[in-house]
PDB file of C-alpha atoms in Angstrom:
ATOM      1  CA  MET A 103      19.165 -21.946 -44.906  1.00  0.00           C
ATOM      2  CA  ARG A 104      20.388 -23.934 -41.932  1.00  0.00           C
ATOM      3  CA  ALA A 105      18.018 -25.941 -39.785  1.00  0.00           C
ATOM      4  CA  ILE A 106      16.727 -23.791 -36.977  1.00  0.00           C
ATOM      5  CA  ALA A 107      17.691 -25.222 -33.621  1.00  0.00           C
ATOM      6  CA  THR A 108      19.174 -23.970 -30.433  1.00  0.00           C
ATOM      7  CA  VAL A 109      21.744 -25.692 -28.333  1.00  0.00           C
ATOM      8  CA  ARG A 110      20.314 -27.350 -25.275  1.00  0.00           C
ATOM      9  CA  ALA A 111      21.989 -29.610 -22.760  1.00  0.00           C
ATOM     10  CA  LEU A 112      19.900 -32.253 -21.104  1.00  0.00           C
ATOM     11  CA  THR A 113      20.789 -34.408 -18.177  1.00  0.00           C
ATOM     12  CA  VAL A 114      19.373 -37.724 -19.300  1.00  0.00           C
ATOM     13  CA  LEU A 115      20.321 -41.356 -19.388  1.00  0.00           C
ATOM     14  CA  GLY A 116      22.321 -41.071 -16.189  1.00  0.00           C
ATOM     15  CA  GLY A 117      24.448 -38.599 -14.340  1.00  0.00           C
ATOM     16  CA  LEU A 118      26.914 -37.263 -16.888  1.00  0.00           C
ATOM     17  CA  THR A 119      25.162 -37.587 -20.204  1.00  0.00           C
ATOM     18  CA  ALA A 120      24.947 -34.245 -21.967  1.00  0.00           C
ATOM     19  CA  LEU A 121      23.243 -33.897 -25.331  1.00  0.00           C
ATOM     20  CA  CYS A 122      23.398 -30.923 -27.660  1.00  0.00           C
ATOM     21  CA  GLY A 123      21.773 -30.387 -31.034  1.00  0.00           C
ATOM     22  CA  CYS A 124      22.538 -27.450 -33.235  1.00  0.00           C
ATOM     23  CA  GLY A 125      21.625 -26.106 -36.621  1.00  0.00           C
ATOM     24  CA  GLU A 126      22.674 -22.505 -36.026  1.00  0.00           C
ATOM     25  CA  PRO A 127      26.170 -21.475 -34.917  1.00  0.00           C
ATOM     26  CA  GLY A 128      26.855 -19.409 -31.858  1.00  0.00           C
ATOM     27  CA  ALA A 129      24.981 -20.882 -28.909  1.00  0.00           C
ATOM     28  CA  ARG A 130      26.969 -22.694 -26.255  1.00  0.00           C
ATOM     29  CA  THR A 131      26.368 -25.162 -23.471  1.00  0.00           C
ATOM     30  CA  PRO A 132      28.572 -25.355 -20.365  1.00  0.00           C
ATOM     31  CA  PRO A 133      30.483 -28.558 -19.692  1.00  0.00           C
ATOM     32  CA  PRO A 134      29.120 -31.017 -17.134  1.00  0.00           C
ATOM     33  CA  SER A 135      29.636 -29.720 -13.603  1.00  0.00           C
ATOM     34  CA  SER A 136      30.311 -33.053 -11.875  1.00  0.00           C
ATOM     35  CA  PRO A 137      33.656 -34.515 -12.893  1.00  0.00           C
ATOM     36  CA  ALA A 138      33.852 -38.257 -13.457  1.00  0.00           C
ATOM     37  CA  PRO A 139      36.904 -40.467 -13.444  1.00  0.00           C
ATOM     38  CA  ARG A 140      39.025 -39.844 -16.512  1.00  0.00           C
ATOM     39  CA  VAL A 141      39.118 -42.602 -19.139  1.00  0.00           C
ATOM     40  CA  ASP A 142      42.394 -42.888 -21.019  1.00  0.00           C
ATOM     41  CA  ALA A 143      42.009 -41.982 -24.677  1.00  0.00           C
ATOM     42  CA  PRO A 144      44.028 -43.590 -27.449  1.00  0.00           C
ATOM     43  CA  ALA A 145      47.449 -41.991 -27.838  1.00  0.00           C
ATOM     44  CA  THR A 146      47.275 -39.372 -30.589  1.00  0.00           C
ATOM     45  CA  PRO A 147      48.831 -35.961 -30.915  1.00  0.00           C
ATOM     46  CA  ALA A 148      46.675 -33.076 -29.733  1.00  0.00           C
ATOM     47  CA  ALA A 149      45.297 -30.686 -32.321  1.00  0.00           C
ATOM     48  CA  SER A 150      43.535 -27.382 -32.211  1.00  0.00           C
ATOM     49  CA  GLY A 151      39.783 -27.793 -31.992  1.00  0.00           C
ATOM     50  CA  CYS A 152      39.317 -26.133 -35.361  1.00  0.00           C
ATOM     51  CA  GLY A 153      42.254 -27.343 -37.383  1.00  0.00           C
ATOM     52  CA  GLY A 154      44.517 -30.169 -38.202  1.00  0.00           C
ATOM     53  CA  SER A 155      43.825 -33.591 -39.536  1.00  0.00           C
ATOM     54  CA  ALA A 156      40.981 -35.716 -38.300  1.00  0.00           C
ATOM     55  CA  PRO A 157      42.067 -38.694 -36.204  1.00  0.00           C
ATOM     56  CA  ALA A 158      41.457 -42.245 -37.362  1.00  0.00           C
ATOM     57  CA  ALA A 159      38.355 -43.933 -35.977  1.00  0.00           C
ATOM     58  CA  VAL A 160      38.842 -45.512 -32.560  1.00  0.00           C
ATOM     59  CA  ASP A 161      35.678 -47.599 -33.023  1.00  0.00           C
ATOM     60  CA  GLY A 162      34.417 -47.545 -36.591  1.00  0.00           C
ATOM     61  CA  ASP A 163      31.809 -50.177 -35.734  1.00  0.00           C
ATOM     62  CA  ALA A 164      30.235 -47.900 -33.097  1.00  0.00           C
ATOM     63  CA  GLU A 165      30.176 -45.007 -35.569  1.00  0.00           C
ATOM     64  CA  GLN A 166      28.552 -47.249 -38.211  1.00  0.00           C
ATOM     65  CA  GLN A 167      25.961 -48.428 -35.670  1.00  0.00           C
ATOM     66  CA  VAL A 168      24.954 -44.818 -34.963  1.00  0.00           C
ATOM     67  CA  LEU A 169      24.453 -44.258 -38.706  1.00  0.00           C
ATOM     68  CA  GLU A 170      22.359 -47.433 -38.949  1.00  0.00           C
ATOM     69  CA  LEU A 171      20.257 -46.506 -35.895  1.00  0.00           C
ATOM     70  CA  VAL A 172      19.660 -42.988 -37.234  1.00  0.00           C
ATOM     71  CA  ASN A 173      18.570 -44.467 -40.571  1.00  0.00           C
ATOM     72  CA  ALA A 174      16.255 -46.921 -38.798  1.00  0.00           C
ATOM     73  CA  GLN A 175      14.573 -43.943 -37.113  1.00  0.00           C
ATOM     74  CA  ARG A 176      14.274 -42.164 -40.458  1.00  0.00           C
ATOM     75  CA  ARG A 177      12.696 -45.235 -42.108  1.00  0.00           C
ATOM     76  CA  LYS A 178      10.079 -45.345 -39.304  1.00  0.00           C
ATOM     77  CA  HIS A 179       9.058 -41.856 -40.449  1.00  0.00           C
ATOM     78  CA  SER A 180       9.115 -42.649 -44.194  1.00  0.00           C
ATOM     79  CA  LEU A 181      12.337 -40.702 -44.783  1.00  0.00           C
ATOM     80  CA  VAL A 182      15.203 -41.784 -47.002  1.00  0.00           C
ATOM     81  CA  ASP A 183      18.392 -43.104 -45.446  1.00  0.00           C
ATOM     82  CA  LEU A 184      21.302 -40.739 -44.955  1.00  0.00           C
ATOM     83  CA  ARG A 185      24.399 -41.666 -46.937  1.00  0.00           C
ATOM     84  CA  PRO A 186      27.639 -42.042 -44.999  1.00  0.00           C
ATOM     85  CA  SER A 187      30.044 -39.158 -45.561  1.00  0.00           C
ATOM     86  CA  ALA A 188      33.729 -39.698 -44.831  1.00  0.00           C
ATOM     87  CA  LEU A 189      34.322 -35.936 -44.815  1.00  0.00           C
ATOM     88  CA  LEU A 190      31.520 -35.233 -42.334  1.00  0.00           C
ATOM     89  CA  ALA A 191      32.840 -38.144 -40.239  1.00  0.00           C
ATOM     90  CA  ASP A 192      36.279 -36.510 -40.225  1.00  0.00           C
ATOM     91  CA  ALA A 193      34.756 -33.240 -38.966  1.00  0.00           C
ATOM     92  CA  ALA A 194      32.755 -35.136 -36.334  1.00  0.00           C
ATOM     93  CA  ARG A 195      35.706 -37.246 -35.188  1.00  0.00           C
ATOM     94  CA  LEU A 196      37.954 -34.192 -34.861  1.00  0.00           C
ATOM     95  CA  HIS A 197      35.368 -32.537 -32.616  1.00  0.00           C
ATOM     96  CA  ALA A 198      34.708 -35.653 -30.519  1.00  0.00           C
ATOM     97  CA  ARG A 199      38.431 -35.982 -29.820  1.00  0.00           C
ATOM     98  CA  ASP A 200      38.796 -32.278 -29.074  1.00  0.00           C
ATOM     99  CA  MET A 201      35.939 -32.311 -26.550  1.00  0.00           C
ATOM    100  CA  ALA A 202      37.519 -35.305 -24.801  1.00  0.00           C
ATOM    101  CA  ASP A 203      41.024 -33.798 -24.838  1.00  0.00           C
ATOM    102  CA  ASP A 204      39.935 -30.390 -23.548  1.00  0.00           C
ATOM    103  CA  ASP A 205      37.056 -31.560 -21.298  1.00  0.00           C
ATOM    104  CA  TYR A 206      34.074 -29.617 -22.661  1.00  0.00           C
ATOM    105  CA  VAL A 207      30.713 -30.343 -24.308  1.00  0.00           C
ATOM    106  CA  GLU A 208      29.833 -27.604 -26.784  1.00  0.00           C
ATOM    107  CA  HIS A 209      29.314 -27.273 -30.512  1.00  0.00           C
ATOM    108  CA  ASP A 210      31.835 -24.504 -31.015  1.00  0.00           C
ATOM    109  CA  SER A 211      35.471 -25.573 -30.822  1.00  0.00           C
ATOM    110  CA  PHE A 212      37.614 -24.627 -27.836  1.00  0.00           C
ATOM    111  CA  ASP A 213      41.205 -25.103 -26.748  1.00  0.00           C
ATOM    112  CA  ARG A 214      42.210 -25.328 -23.107  1.00  0.00           C
ATOM    113  CA  SER A 215      45.262 -23.452 -21.909  1.00  0.00           C
ATOM    114  CA  GLN A 216      46.252 -23.084 -18.263  1.00  0.00           C
ATOM    115  CA  GLY A 217      42.851 -24.426 -17.210  1.00  0.00           C
ATOM    116  CA  GLN A 218      40.876 -21.906 -19.275  1.00  0.00           C
ATOM    117  CA  LEU A 219      38.791 -22.672 -22.357  1.00  0.00           C
ATOM    118  CA  THR A 220      39.238 -20.317 -25.286  1.00  0.00           C
ATOM    119  CA  LYS A 221      36.904 -20.429 -28.261  1.00  0.00           C
ATOM    120  CA  VAL A 222      38.824 -21.030 -31.482  1.00  0.00           C
ATOM    121  CA  CYS A 223      35.952 -21.237 -33.968  1.00  0.00           C
ATOM    122  CA  GLU A 224      32.231 -21.694 -34.498  1.00  0.00           C
ATOM    123  CA  TRP A 225      31.020 -25.243 -35.140  1.00  0.00           C
ATOM    124  CA  SER A 226      29.912 -24.389 -38.688  1.00  0.00           C
ATOM    125  CA  LYS A 227      33.393 -23.121 -39.596  1.00  0.00           C
ATOM    126  CA  ARG A 228      34.919 -26.385 -38.362  1.00  0.00           C
ATOM    127  CA  VAL A 229      32.468 -28.501 -40.356  1.00  0.00           C
ATOM    128  CA  ARG A 230      32.714 -26.319 -43.487  1.00  0.00           C
ATOM    129  CA  GLY A 231      36.483 -26.787 -43.358  1.00  0.00           C
ATOM    130  CA  PHE A 232      35.757 -30.394 -44.352  1.00  0.00           C
ATOM    131  CA  VAL A 233      32.638 -29.893 -46.530  1.00  0.00           C
ATOM    132  CA  PRO A 234      32.714 -26.365 -47.991  1.00  0.00           C
ATOM    133  CA  ASP A 235      29.989 -27.096 -50.554  1.00  0.00           C
ATOM    134  CA  GLU A 236      27.305 -28.333 -48.157  1.00  0.00           C
ATOM    135  CA  ARG A 237      24.390 -25.873 -48.048  1.00  0.00           C
ATOM    136  CA  ARG A 238      22.617 -27.292 -44.998  1.00  0.00           C
ATOM    137  CA  LEU A 239      24.358 -28.382 -41.822  1.00  0.00           C
ATOM    138  CA  ALA A 240      23.300 -29.540 -38.384  1.00  0.00           C
ATOM    139  CA  GLU A 241      25.117 -31.218 -35.537  1.00  0.00           C
ATOM    140  CA  ASN A 242      24.163 -33.389 -32.581  1.00  0.00           C
ATOM    141  CA  ILE A 243      26.660 -34.020 -29.810  1.00  0.00           C
ATOM    142  CA  ALA A 244      26.574 -36.113 -26.666  1.00  0.00           C
ATOM    143  CA  ALA A 245      28.882 -36.981 -23.803  1.00  0.00           C
ATOM    144  CA  GLY A 246      28.593 -39.856 -21.369  1.00  0.00           C
ATOM    145  CA  ALA A 247      26.458 -42.246 -23.431  1.00  0.00           C
ATOM    146  CA  SER A 248      28.370 -45.522 -23.548  1.00  0.00           C
ATOM    147  CA  THR A 249      26.671 -47.232 -26.518  1.00  0.00           C
ATOM    148  CA  PRO A 250      25.345 -46.240 -29.952  1.00  0.00           C
ATOM    149  CA  GLN A 251      21.845 -47.283 -28.837  1.00  0.00           C
ATOM    150  CA  GLU A 252      22.002 -45.051 -25.764  1.00  0.00           C
ATOM    151  CA  VAL A 253      23.141 -41.989 -27.709  1.00  0.00           C
ATOM    152  CA  VAL A 254      20.537 -42.332 -30.495  1.00  0.00           C
ATOM    153  CA  GLU A 255      17.735 -43.031 -27.988  1.00  0.00           C
ATOM    154  CA  GLY A 256      18.772 -39.897 -26.092  1.00  0.00           C
ATOM    155  CA  TRP A 257      18.734 -37.826 -29.272  1.00  0.00           C
ATOM    156  CA  MET A 258      15.278 -39.123 -30.176  1.00  0.00           C
ATOM    157  CA  GLN A 259      13.927 -38.082 -26.747  1.00  0.00           C
ATOM    158  CA  SER A 260      15.021 -34.473 -27.297  1.00  0.00           C
ATOM    159  CA  PRO A 261      13.024 -32.290 -29.718  1.00  0.00           C
ATOM    160  CA  VAL A 262      16.130 -30.471 -31.002  1.00  0.00           C
ATOM    161  CA  HIS A 263      18.098 -33.641 -31.687  1.00  0.00           C
ATOM    162  CA  ARG A 264      15.091 -35.469 -33.072  1.00  0.00           C
ATOM    163  CA  ARG A 265      14.525 -32.607 -35.542  1.00  0.00           C
ATOM    164  CA  ASN A 266      18.089 -33.050 -36.813  1.00  0.00           C
ATOM    165  CA  VAL A 267      17.823 -36.866 -37.036  1.00  0.00           C
ATOM    166  CA  LEU A 268      14.535 -36.597 -38.943  1.00  0.00           C
ATOM    167  CA  GLY A 269      15.479 -33.547 -41.013  1.00  0.00           C
ATOM    168  CA  GLY A 270      14.244 -33.990 -44.565  1.00  0.00           C
ATOM    169  CA  ALA A 271      16.832 -31.545 -45.940  1.00  0.00           C
ATOM    170  CA  TYR A 272      19.746 -33.750 -44.889  1.00  0.00           C
ATOM    171  CA  THR A 273      21.147 -36.395 -47.207  1.00  0.00           C
ATOM    172  CA  GLU A 274      24.460 -37.306 -45.572  1.00  0.00           C
ATOM    173  CA  LEU A 275      25.769 -38.111 -42.108  1.00  0.00           C
ATOM    174  CA  GLY A 276      29.195 -38.374 -40.562  1.00  0.00           C
ATOM    175  CA  VAL A 277      29.609 -39.813 -37.079  1.00  0.00           C
ATOM    176  CA  GLY A 278      32.555 -39.334 -34.751  1.00  0.00           C
ATOM    177  CA  TYR A 279      33.184 -41.212 -31.501  1.00  0.00           C
ATOM    178  CA  TRP A 280      35.988 -40.760 -28.997  1.00  0.00           C
ATOM    179  CA  ALA A 281      36.670 -42.430 -25.646  1.00  0.00           C
ATOM    180  CA  GLY A 282      38.363 -40.418 -22.909  1.00  0.00           C
ATOM    181  CA  GLY A 283      37.970 -37.145 -21.067  1.00  0.00           C
ATOM    182  CA  VAL A 284      35.841 -36.489 -18.019  1.00  0.00           C
ATOM    183  CA  ALA A 285      32.627 -37.935 -19.512  1.00  0.00           C
ATOM    184  CA  GLY A 286      34.330 -41.073 -20.835  1.00  0.00           C
ATOM    185  CA  PHE A 287      32.529 -41.140 -24.208  1.00  0.00           C
ATOM    186  CA  TYR A 288      31.984 -38.357 -26.740  1.00  0.00           C
ATOM    187  CA  TRP A 289      29.743 -38.545 -29.812  1.00  0.00           C
ATOM    188  CA  VAL A 290      29.247 -36.142 -32.722  1.00  0.00           C
ATOM    189  CA  ALA A 291      26.832 -36.516 -35.640  1.00  0.00           C
ATOM    190  CA  ASP A 292      27.298 -34.006 -38.458  1.00  0.00           C
ATOM    191  CA  PHE A 293      24.397 -33.814 -40.914  1.00  0.00           C
ATOM    192  CA  GLY A 294      24.771 -32.329 -44.385  1.00  0.00           C
ATOM    193  CA  GLY A 295      22.569 -31.585 -47.354  1.00  0.00           C
ATOM    194  CA  ARG A 296      22.857 -29.737 -50.628  1.00  0.00           C
TER     195      ARG A 296
END
């Protein structure tokens, strides 16, 4: 059984920050309506939002800090730390890059062609492509938060995201971060549990 959560976008922590938390596939959140200056992303070949290889980390330290901050929140609530998962991190990093490349903030994966977004797969299909044996999955995403502290604080202020961070059924976490796109910074946290 997946964690029950709906996708919600919140305008918090400044003008362009969008946060989404999901434990059930299918719901979508529109991209931010106010465009910001584009930040150049590292040069990597584009990939479909639901396939291809995960990119290498652009800031592994920032991803590790998110994991540590999530675990600090869990310890405050007498929960065990989440183990880092390289496979969940690959799924998260692929999605963070795809959102930046195609300028959207949603759990499901989209490709942009001639200015139009086309859904290519549900978020759970993308994640299960990396971790087919995980029984429980959830995902938090954010755009616009410039630091690990800002993104985790934002997640903890939202009931949906907080539920994922403090979910007792989850044992592993993979974090993806990508700089670029309209929002400048994209974050994905994929939670897994057996």
